[in-house]
mmCIF file of C-alpha atoms in Angstrom:
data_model
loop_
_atom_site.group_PDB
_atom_site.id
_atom_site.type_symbol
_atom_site.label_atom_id
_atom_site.label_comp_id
_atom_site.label_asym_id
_atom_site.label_seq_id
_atom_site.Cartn_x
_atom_site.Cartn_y
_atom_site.Cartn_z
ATOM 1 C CA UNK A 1 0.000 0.000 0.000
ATOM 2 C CA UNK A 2 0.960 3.384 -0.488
ATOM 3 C CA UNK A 3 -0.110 6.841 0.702
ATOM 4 C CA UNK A 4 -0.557 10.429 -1.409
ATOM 5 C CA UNK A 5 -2.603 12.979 -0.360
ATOM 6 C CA UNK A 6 -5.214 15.135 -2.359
ATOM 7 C CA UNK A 7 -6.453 18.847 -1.484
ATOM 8 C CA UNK A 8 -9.425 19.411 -4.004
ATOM 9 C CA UNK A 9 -12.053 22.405 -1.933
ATOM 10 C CA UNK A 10 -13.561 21.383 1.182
ATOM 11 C CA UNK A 11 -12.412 17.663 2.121
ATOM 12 C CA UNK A 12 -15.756 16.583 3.131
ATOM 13 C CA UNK A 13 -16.967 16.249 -0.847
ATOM 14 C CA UNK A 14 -13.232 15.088 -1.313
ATOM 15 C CA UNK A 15 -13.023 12.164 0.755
ATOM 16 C CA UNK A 16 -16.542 10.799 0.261
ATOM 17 C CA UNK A 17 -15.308 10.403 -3.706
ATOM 18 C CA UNK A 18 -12.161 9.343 -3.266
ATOM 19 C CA UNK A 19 -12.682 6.600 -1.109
ATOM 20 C CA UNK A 20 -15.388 4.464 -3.612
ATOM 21 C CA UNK A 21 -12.450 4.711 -6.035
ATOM 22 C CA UNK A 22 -10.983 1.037 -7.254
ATOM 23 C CA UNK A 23 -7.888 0.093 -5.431
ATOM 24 C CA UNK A 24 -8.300 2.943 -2.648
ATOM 25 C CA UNK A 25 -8.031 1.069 0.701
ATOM 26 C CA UNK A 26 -8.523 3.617 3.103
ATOM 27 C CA UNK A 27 -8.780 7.510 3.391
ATOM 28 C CA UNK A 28 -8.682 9.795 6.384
ATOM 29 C CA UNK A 29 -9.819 14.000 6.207
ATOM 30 C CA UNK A 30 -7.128 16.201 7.315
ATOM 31 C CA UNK A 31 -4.502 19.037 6.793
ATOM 32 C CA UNK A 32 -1.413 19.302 4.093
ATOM 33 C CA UNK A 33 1.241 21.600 4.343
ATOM 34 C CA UNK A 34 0.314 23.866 7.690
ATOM 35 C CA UNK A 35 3.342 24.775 9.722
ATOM 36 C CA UNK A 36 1.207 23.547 13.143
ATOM 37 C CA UNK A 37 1.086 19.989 14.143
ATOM 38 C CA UNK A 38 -2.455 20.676 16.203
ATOM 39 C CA UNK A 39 -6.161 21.763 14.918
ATOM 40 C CA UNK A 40 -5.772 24.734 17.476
ATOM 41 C CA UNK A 41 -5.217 28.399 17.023
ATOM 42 C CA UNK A 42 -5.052 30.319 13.492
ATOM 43 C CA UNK A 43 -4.556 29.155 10.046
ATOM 44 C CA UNK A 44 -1.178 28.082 9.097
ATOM 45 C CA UNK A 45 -1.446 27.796 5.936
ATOM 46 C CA UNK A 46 -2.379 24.285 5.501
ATOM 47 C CA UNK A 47 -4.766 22.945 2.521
ATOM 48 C CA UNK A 48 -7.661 20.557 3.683
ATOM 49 C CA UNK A 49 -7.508 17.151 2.004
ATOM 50 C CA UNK A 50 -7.826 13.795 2.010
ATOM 51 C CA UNK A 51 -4.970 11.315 3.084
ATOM 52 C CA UNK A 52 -5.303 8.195 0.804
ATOM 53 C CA UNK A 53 -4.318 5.020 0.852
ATOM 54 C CA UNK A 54 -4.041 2.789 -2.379
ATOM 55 C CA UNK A 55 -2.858 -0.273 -3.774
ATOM 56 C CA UNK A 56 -0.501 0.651 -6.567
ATOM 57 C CA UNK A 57 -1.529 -2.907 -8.362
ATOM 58 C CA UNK A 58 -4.600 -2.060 -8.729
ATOM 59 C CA UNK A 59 -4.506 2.134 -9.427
ATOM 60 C CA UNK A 60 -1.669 4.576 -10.616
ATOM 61 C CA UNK A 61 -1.137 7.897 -9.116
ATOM 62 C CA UNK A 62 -2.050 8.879 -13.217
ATOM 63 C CA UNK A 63 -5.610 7.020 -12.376
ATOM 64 C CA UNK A 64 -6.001 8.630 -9.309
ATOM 65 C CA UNK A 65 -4.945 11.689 -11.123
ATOM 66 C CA UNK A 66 -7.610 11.559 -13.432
ATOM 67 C CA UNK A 67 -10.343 10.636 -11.207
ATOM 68 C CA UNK A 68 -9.489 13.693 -9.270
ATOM 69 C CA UNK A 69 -9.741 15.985 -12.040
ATOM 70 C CA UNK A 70 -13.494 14.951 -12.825
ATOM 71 C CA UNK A 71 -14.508 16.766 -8.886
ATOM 72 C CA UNK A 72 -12.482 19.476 -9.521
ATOM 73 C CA UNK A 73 -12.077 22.686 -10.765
ATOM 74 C CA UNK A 74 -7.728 22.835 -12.392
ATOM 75 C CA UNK A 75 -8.014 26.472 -13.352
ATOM 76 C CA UNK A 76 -9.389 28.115 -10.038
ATOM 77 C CA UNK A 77 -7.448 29.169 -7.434
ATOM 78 C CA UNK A 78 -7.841 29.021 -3.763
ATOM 79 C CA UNK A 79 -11.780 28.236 -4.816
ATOM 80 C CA UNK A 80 -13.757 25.188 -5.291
ATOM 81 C CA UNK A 81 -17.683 25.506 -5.246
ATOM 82 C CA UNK A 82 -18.761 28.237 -2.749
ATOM 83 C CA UNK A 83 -15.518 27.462 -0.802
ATOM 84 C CA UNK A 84 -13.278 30.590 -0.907
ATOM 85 C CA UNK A 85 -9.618 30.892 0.769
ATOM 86 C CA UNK A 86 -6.187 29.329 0.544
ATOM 87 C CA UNK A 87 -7.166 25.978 2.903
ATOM 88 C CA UNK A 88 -9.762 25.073 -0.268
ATOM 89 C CA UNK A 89 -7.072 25.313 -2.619
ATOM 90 C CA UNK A 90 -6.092 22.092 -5.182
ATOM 91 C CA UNK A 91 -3.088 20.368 -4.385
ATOM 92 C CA UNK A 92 -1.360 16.773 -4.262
ATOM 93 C CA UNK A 93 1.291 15.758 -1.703
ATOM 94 C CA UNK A 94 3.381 13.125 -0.907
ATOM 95 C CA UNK A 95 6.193 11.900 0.558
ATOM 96 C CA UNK A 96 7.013 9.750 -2.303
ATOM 97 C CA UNK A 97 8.968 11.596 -4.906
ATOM 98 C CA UNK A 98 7.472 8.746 -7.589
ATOM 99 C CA UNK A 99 4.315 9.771 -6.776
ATOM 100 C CA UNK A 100 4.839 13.969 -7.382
ATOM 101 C CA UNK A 101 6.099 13.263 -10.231
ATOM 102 C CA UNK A 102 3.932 10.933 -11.554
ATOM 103 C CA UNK A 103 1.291 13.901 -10.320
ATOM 104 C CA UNK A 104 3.490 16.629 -12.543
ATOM 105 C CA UNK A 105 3.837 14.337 -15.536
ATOM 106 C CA UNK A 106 -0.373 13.652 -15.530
ATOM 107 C CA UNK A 107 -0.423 17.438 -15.540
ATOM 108 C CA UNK A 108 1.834 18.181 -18.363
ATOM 109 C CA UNK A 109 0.432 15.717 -20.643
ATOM 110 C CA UNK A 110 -3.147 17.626 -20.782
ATOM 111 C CA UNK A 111 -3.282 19.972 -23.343
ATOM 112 C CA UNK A 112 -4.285 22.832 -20.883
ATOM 113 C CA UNK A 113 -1.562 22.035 -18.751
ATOM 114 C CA UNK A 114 -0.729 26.016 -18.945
ATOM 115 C CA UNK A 115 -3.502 26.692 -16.856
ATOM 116 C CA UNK A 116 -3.599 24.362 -14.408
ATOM 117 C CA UNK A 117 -3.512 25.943 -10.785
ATOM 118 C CA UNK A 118 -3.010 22.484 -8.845
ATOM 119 C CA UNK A 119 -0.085 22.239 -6.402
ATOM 120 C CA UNK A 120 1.974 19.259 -6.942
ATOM 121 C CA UNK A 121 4.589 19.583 -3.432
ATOM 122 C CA UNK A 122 6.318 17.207 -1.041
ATOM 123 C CA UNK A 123 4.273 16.557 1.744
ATOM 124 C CA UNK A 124 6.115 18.681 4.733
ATOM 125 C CA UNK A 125 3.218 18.314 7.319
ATOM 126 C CA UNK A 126 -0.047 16.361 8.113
ATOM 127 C CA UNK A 127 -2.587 17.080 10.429
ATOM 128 C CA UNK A 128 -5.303 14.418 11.296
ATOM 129 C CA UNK A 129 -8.940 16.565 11.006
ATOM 130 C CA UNK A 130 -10.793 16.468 14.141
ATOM 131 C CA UNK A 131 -13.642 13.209 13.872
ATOM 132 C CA UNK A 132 -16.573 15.906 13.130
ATOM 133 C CA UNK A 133 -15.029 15.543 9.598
ATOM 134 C CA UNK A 134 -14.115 12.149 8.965
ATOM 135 C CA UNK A 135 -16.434 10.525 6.393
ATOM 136 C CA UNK A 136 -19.103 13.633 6.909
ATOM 137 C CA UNK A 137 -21.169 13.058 4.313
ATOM 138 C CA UNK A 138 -21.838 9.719 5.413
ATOM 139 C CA UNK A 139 -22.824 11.118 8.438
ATOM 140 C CA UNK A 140 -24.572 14.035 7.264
ATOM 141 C CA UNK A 141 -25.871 13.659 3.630
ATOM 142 C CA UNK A 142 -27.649 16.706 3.682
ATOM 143 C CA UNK A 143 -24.044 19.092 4.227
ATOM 144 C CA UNK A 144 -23.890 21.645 1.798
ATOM 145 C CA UNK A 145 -20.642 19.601 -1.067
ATOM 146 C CA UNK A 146 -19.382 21.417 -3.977
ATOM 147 C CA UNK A 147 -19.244 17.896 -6.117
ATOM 148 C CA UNK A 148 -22.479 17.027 -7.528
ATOM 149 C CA UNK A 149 -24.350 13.711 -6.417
ATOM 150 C CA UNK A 150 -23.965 11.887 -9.490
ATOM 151 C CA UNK A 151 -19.805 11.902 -9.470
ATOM 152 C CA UNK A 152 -19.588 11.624 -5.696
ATOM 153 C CA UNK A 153 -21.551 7.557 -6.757
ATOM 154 C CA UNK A 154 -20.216 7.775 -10.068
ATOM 155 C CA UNK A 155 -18.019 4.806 -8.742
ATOM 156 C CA UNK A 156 -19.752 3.129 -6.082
#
């Protein structure tokens, strides 16, 4: 198994998606790329996203790639949906340098690779979301999600 982590607007819409993906065997909602290792006190700069694990057997970081292009917006920055500000930005990280650039190869391949706004960055911090977040839109269906109903079960 192997871990990368996707930032793609508010993690809520993010994780429920990513985790009815083939070969994804486990994701967790938290914080890439802050400079604080707690949820307290003021932003740090950190994206929200989704930690995921996969099995590289059965998905690429290219196929995970493209999945998470269809729930997001490439060209917009710091925005996804109604979520405005720097923690909703689009981003992958990893600690794998394979992985990143795997990631920067996917994004220079597409044809409108020059306007493409999504980070591709080593992984420098992770912070667990508190458990009000994990899987909430299992929890709470009704939440207000920026990635329409039919691609959140597109692969269910």
């Amino acid at each position: 198994m192997e871990i990368v982590y996707f930032a793609g607007g508010c993690l809520w819409g993010v994780q429920a998606f990513i985790k009815t993906l083939p070969g994804v065997t486990f994701t967790e909602a938290g914080r890439a790329n802050g400079t604080s290792h707690t949820l307290d006190g003021e932003y740090d700069g950190y994206a929200e996203c989704v930690k995921t694990g996969f099995d590289p057997t059965i998905v690429t970081i290219s196929d995970l790639m493209n999945y998470f292009f269809e729930i997001i917006d490439p060209y917009s920055l710091n925005k996804q949906g109604q979520d405005v500000g720097e923690k909703y930005r689009t981003g992958v990280y990893s600690e794998n340098p394979e992985h990143l650039k795997e990631a920067k190869k996917f994004i220079v391949g597409r044809e409108d690779w020059n306007r493409i706004v999504v980070e591709v960055l080593p992984l420098t911090n992770y912070v667990r979301s508190a458990e009000e977040h994990q899987d909430r839109l299992t929890r709470c269906p009704n939440d207000y999600c920026h990635i329409p109903d039919e691609l959140l079960t597109k692969y269910k």
